[in-house]
Coordinates of C-alpha atoms in Angstrom, one line a residue:
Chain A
X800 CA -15.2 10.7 1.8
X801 CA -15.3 8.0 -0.8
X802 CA -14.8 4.1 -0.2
X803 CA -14.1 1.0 -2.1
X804 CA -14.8 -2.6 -1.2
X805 CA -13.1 -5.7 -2.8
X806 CA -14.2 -9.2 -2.2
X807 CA -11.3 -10.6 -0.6
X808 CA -11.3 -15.0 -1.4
X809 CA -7.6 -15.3 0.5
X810 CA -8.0 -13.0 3.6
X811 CA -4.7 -12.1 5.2
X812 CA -4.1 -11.3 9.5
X813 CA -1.5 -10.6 11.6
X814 CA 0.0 -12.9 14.3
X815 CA 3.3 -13.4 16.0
X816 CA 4.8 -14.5 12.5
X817 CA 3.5 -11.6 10.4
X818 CA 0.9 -12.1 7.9
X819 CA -1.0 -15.2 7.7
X820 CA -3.8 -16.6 5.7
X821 CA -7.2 -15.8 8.1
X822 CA -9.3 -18.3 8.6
X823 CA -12.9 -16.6 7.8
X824 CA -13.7 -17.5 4.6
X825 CA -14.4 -15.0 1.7
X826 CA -15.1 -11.7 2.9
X827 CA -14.6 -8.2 2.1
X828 CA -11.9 -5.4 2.2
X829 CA -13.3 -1.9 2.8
X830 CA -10.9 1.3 2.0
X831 CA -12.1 4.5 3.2
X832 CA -10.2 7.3 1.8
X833 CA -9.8 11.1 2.6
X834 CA -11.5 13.9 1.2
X835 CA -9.8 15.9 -1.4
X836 CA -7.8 12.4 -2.9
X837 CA -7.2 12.1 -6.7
X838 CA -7.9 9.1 -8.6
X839 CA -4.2 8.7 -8.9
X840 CA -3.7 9.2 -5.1
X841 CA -6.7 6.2 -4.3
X842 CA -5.7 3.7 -6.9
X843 CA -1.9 4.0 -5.2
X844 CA -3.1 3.4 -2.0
X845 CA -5.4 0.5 -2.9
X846 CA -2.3 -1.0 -4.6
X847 CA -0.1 -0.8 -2.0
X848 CA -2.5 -1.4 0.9
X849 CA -4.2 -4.7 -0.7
X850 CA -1.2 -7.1 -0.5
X851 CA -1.5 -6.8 3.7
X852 CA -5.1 -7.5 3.4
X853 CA -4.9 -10.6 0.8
X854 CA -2.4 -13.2 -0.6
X855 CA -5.3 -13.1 -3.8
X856 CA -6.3 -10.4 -6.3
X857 CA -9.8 -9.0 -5.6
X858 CA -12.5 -11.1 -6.8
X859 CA -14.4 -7.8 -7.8
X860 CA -14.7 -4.2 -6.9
X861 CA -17.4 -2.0 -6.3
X862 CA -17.5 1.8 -4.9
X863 CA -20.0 4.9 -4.5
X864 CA -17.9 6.5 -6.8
X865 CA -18.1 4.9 -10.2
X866 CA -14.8 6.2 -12.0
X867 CA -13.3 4.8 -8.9
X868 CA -14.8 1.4 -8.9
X869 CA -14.3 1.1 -13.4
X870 CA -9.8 2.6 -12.3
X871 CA -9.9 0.0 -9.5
X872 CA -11.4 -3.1 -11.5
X873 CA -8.9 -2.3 -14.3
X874 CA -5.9 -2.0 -11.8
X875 CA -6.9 -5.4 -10.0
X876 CA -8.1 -6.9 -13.4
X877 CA -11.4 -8.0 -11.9
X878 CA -14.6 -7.5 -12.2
X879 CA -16.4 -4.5 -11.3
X880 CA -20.1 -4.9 -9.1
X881 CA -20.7 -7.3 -6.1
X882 CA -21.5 -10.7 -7.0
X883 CA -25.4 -11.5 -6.2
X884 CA -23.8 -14.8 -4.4
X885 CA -21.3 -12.7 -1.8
X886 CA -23.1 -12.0 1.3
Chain B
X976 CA 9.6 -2.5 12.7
X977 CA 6.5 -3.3 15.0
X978 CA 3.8 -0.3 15.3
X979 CA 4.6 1.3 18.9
X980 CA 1.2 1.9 20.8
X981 CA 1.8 4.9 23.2
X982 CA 0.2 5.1 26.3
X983 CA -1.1 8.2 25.0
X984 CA -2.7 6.6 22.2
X985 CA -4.0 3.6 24.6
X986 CA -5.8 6.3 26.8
X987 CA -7.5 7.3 23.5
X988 CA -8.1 4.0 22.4
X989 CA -10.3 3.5 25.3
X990 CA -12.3 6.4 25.0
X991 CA -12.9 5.9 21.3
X992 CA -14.6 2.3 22.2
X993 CA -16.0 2.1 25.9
X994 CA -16.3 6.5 26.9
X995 CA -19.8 7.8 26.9
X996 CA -18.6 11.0 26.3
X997 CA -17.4 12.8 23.3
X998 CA -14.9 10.0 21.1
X999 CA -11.3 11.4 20.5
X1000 CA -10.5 11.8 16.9
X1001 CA -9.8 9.1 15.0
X1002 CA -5.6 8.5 14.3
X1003 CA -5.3 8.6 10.8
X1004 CA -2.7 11.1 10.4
X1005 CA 0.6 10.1 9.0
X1006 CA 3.3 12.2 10.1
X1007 CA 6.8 12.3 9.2
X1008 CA 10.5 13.0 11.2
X1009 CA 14.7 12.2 10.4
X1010 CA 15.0 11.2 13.7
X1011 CA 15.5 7.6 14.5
X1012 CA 15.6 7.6 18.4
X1013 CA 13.7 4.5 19.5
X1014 CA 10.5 4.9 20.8
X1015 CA 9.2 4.3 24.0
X1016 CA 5.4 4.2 25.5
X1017 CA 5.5 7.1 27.2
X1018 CA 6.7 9.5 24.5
X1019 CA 4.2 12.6 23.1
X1020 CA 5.8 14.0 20.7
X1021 CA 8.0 13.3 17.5
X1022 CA 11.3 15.2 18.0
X1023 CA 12.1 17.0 14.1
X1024 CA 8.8 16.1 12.7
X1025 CA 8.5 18.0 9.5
X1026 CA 5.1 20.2 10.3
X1027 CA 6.5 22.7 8.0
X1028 CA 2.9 24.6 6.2
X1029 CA 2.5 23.4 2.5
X1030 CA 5.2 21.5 2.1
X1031 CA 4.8 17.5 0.9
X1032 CA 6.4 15.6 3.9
X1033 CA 3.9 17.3 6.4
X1034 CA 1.1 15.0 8.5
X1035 CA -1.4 14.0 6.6
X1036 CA -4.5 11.8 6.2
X1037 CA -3.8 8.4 5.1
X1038 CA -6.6 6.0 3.4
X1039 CA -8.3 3.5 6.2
X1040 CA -8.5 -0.5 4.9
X1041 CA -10.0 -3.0 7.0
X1042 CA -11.4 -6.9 6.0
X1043 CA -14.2 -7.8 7.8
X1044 CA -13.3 -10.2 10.6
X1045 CA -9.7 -10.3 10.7
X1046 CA -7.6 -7.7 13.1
X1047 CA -5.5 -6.0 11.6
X1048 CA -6.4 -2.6 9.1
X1049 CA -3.7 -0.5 7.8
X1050 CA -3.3 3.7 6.6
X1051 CA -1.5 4.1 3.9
X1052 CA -0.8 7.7 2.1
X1053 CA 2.0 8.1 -0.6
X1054 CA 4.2 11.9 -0.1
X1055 CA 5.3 13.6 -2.7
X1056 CA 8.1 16.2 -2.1
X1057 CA 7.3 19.5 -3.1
X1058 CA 9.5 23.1 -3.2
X1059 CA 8.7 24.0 0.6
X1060 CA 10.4 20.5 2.1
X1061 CA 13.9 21.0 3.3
X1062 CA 16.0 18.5 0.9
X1063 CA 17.1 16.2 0.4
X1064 CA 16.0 14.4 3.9
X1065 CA 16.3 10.7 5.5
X1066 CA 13.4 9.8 6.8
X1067 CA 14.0 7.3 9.9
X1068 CA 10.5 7.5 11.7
X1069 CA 6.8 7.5 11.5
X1070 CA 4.0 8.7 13.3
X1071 CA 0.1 8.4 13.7
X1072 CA -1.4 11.3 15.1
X1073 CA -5.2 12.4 15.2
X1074 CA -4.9 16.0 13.9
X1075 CA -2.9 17.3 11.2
X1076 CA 0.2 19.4 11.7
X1077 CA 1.7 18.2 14.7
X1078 CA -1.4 18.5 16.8
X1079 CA -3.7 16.5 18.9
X1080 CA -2.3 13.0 20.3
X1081 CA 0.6 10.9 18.7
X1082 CA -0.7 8.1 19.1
X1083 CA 1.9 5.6 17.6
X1084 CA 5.6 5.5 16.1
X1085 CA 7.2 3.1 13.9
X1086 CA 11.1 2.8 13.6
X1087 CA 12.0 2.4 10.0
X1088 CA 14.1 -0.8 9.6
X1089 CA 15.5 1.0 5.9
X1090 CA 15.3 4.6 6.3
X1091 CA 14.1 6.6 3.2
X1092 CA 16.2 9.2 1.3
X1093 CA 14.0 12.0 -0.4
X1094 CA 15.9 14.5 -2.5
X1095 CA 14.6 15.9 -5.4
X1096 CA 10.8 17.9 -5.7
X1097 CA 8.5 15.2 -6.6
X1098 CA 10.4 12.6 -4.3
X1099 CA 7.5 10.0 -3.3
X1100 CA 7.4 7.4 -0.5
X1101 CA 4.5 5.5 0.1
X1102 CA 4.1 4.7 3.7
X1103 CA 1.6 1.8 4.8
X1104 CA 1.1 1.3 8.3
X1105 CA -0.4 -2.0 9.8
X1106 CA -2.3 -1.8 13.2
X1107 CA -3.5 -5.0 15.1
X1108 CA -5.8 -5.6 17.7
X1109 CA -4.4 -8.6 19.7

């Protein structure tokens, strides 16, 4: 299983009006995906899975899978490798 | 269309977070059906789901997302039609299970608002489910 996090600066939640900016400061999305996936097949889900988790792009990407983290970072257009200043 | 939570997937639910025995399986199978009978609690099964060995529209695994502090986290999984689906097909429902191929619990059903036509081999829909803890 391989997983990517995203800093996340506009965190999204659900309430009785749909999705809604959360109020918990900057934090971090975390996609865990299925063994077996192509690239192809975890960039497309990161794409389409991202907008119900932010109303931002990602401030950066990282991953234990480096091609994964370099796709994702030029899909996002951000930059790849967790800021020394997120928690 | 909101998420359904079965009572079969509630009874699970609880096990996975307070049980001291052995946690269910986790639901992150996506599975598929053209029916679009609404759901109701204390249905445990998916009438017409396509379980159909090797073809693209069968269950299967979607990618977990969750952001820290927040409650919701979605699955999302993109099929592609392949030679063994039965086309072309309108798909009206879906399902979270926590075993492939039509096994295990169902734990959820969505009610599509827009169904989805699939015809062709190499047909895609990406489904994304969002669950929230209330």
């Amino acid at each position: 299983m391989s997983r990517l996090e995203l800093g996340n600066t506009a965190p999204l939640q659900v309430s009785e009006h749909g999705h809604e900016p959360a109020d918990v400061g900057r934090t971090v999305t975390t996609i865990q995906f299925p063994d077996g996936w192509t690239l192809v097949e975890k960039l497309n889900a990161a794409a389409h899975a991202w907008p119900y988790h932010s109303a931002d792009t990602p401030d950066w990407v990282e991953s234990d899978d480096e091609t994964l983290a370099s796709a994702a970072a030029e899909q996002f257009g951000c930059k790849q490798g967790r800021p020394k200043r997120w928690r | 269309v909101a998420l359904m939570l079965l009572n079969g997937g509630k009874d699970k639910l609880f096990d996975q977070h307070l049980g001291t025995a052995a946690q269910p399986a986790a639901f992150n199978y996506l599975s598929l059906t053209a029916n679009t009978t609404t759901p109701v609690a204390t249905d445990t099964t998916m009438t017409g789901e396509i379980t159909t060995g090797g073809a693209g529209l069968t269950p299967a695994q979607g990618a977990y997302a969750h952001t820290s502090s927040t409650n919701n986290a979605t699955l999302t999984k993109q099929f592609t039609t392949n030679g063994t689906d039965s086309l072309p097909v309108v798909i009206g429902q879906v399902g979270i299970r926590n075993a492939s191929a039509g096994g295990g619990t169902l734990g959820y059903k969505t009610l599509l608002t827009t169904t989805a036509t699939l015809s062709a081999i190499g047909d895609q829909l990406t489904i994304t489910e969002t669950v929230t803890a209330t």
